[in-house]
PDB file of C-alpha atoms in Angstrom:
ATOM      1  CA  UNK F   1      -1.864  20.835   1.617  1.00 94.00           C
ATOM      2  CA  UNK F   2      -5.520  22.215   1.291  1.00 97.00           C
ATOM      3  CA  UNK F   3      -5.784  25.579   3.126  1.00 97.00           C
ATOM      4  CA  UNK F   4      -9.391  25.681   2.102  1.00 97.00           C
ATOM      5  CA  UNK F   5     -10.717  22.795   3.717  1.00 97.00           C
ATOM      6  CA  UNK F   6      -7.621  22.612   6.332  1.00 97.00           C
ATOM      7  CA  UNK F   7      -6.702  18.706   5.061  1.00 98.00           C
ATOM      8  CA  UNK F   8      -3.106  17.525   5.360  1.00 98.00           C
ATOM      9  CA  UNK F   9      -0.838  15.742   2.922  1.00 98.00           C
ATOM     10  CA  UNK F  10      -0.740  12.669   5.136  1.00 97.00           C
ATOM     11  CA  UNK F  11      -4.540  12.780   4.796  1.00 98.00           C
ATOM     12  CA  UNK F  12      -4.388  13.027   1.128  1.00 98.00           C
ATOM     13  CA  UNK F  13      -2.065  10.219   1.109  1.00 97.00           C
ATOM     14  CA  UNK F  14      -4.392   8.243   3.049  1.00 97.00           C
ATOM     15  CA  UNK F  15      -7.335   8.348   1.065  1.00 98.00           C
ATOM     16  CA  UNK F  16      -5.225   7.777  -1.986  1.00 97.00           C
ATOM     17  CA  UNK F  17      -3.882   4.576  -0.703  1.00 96.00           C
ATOM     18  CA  UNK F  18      -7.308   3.988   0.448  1.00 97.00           C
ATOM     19  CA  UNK F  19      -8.276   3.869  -3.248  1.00 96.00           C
ATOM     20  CA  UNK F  20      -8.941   7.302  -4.477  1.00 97.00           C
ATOM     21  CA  UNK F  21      -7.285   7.525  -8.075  1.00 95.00           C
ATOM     22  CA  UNK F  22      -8.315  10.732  -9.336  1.00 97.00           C
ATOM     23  CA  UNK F  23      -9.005  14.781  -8.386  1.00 97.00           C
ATOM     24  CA  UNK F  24     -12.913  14.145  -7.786  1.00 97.00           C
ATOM     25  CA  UNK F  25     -12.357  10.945  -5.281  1.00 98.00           C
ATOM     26  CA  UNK F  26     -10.198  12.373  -3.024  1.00 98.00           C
ATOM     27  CA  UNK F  27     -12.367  15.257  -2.405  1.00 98.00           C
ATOM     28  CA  UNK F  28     -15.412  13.168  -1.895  1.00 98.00           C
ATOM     29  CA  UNK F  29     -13.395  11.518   0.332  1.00 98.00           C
ATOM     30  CA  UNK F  30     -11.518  14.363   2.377  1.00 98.00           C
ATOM     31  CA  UNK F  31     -12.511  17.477   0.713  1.00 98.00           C
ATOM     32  CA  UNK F  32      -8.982  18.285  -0.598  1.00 98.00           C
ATOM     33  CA  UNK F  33      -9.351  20.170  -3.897  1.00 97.00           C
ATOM     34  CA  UNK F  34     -12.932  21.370  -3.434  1.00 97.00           C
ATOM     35  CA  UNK F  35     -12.458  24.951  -2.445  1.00 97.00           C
ATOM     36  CA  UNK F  36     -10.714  27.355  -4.662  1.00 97.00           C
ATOM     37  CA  UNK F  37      -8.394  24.352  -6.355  1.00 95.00           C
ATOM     38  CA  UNK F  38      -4.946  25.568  -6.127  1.00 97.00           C
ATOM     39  CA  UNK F  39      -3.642  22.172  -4.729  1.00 98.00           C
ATOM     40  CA  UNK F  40      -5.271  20.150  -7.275  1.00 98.00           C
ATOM     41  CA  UNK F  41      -1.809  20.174  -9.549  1.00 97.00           C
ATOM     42  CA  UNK F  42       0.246  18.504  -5.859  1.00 98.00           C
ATOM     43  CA  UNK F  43      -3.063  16.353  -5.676  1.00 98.00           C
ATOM     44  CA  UNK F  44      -2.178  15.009  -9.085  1.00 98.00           C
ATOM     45  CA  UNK F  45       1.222  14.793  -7.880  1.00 97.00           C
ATOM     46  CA  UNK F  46       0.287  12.756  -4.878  1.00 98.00           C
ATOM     47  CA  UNK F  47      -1.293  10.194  -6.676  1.00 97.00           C
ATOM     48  CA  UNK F  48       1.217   9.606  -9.328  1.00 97.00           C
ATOM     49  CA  UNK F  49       3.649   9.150  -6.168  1.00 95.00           C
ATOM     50  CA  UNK F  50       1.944   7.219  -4.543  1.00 93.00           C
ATOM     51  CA  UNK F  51       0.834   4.909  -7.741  1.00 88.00           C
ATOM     52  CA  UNK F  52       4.773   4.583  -8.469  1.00 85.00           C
ATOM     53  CA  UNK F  53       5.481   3.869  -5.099  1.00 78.00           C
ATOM     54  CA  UNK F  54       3.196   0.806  -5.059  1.00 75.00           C
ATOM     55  CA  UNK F  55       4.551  -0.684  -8.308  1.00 74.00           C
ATOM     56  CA  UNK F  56       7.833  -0.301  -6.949  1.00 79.00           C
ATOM     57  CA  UNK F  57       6.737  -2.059  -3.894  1.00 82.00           C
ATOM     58  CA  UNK F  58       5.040  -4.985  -6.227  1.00 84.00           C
ATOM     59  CA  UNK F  59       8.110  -5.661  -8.281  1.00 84.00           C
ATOM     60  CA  UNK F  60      10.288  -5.432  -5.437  1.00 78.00           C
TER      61      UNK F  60
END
């Protein structure tokens, strides 16, 4: 997911779920997104996914 700082998408995911709800807290968290920034657009992505999938999971 981040070449730059060699961080998965399952890590990404991770810290997201974790809490991280924007571009700046996952990098603090895992460094995704602080090198040159080209993942920051699937970052984005990520946490839209993963904010849908838990108010799926809460209505369910």
């Amino acid at each position: 997911m981040c070449i730059c700082e060699r961080v998965r998408e399952c890590e990404v995911r991770s810290v997201i779920r974790a809490g991280a709800r924007c571009e700046e807290s996952v990098g603090e968290a895992c460094g995704a997104g602080t090198g040159c920034g080209s993942c920051l657009d699937r970052i984005c992505d990520l946490i839209d996914e993963e904010k849908t999938d838990t108010l799926v999971a809460i209505a369910a």
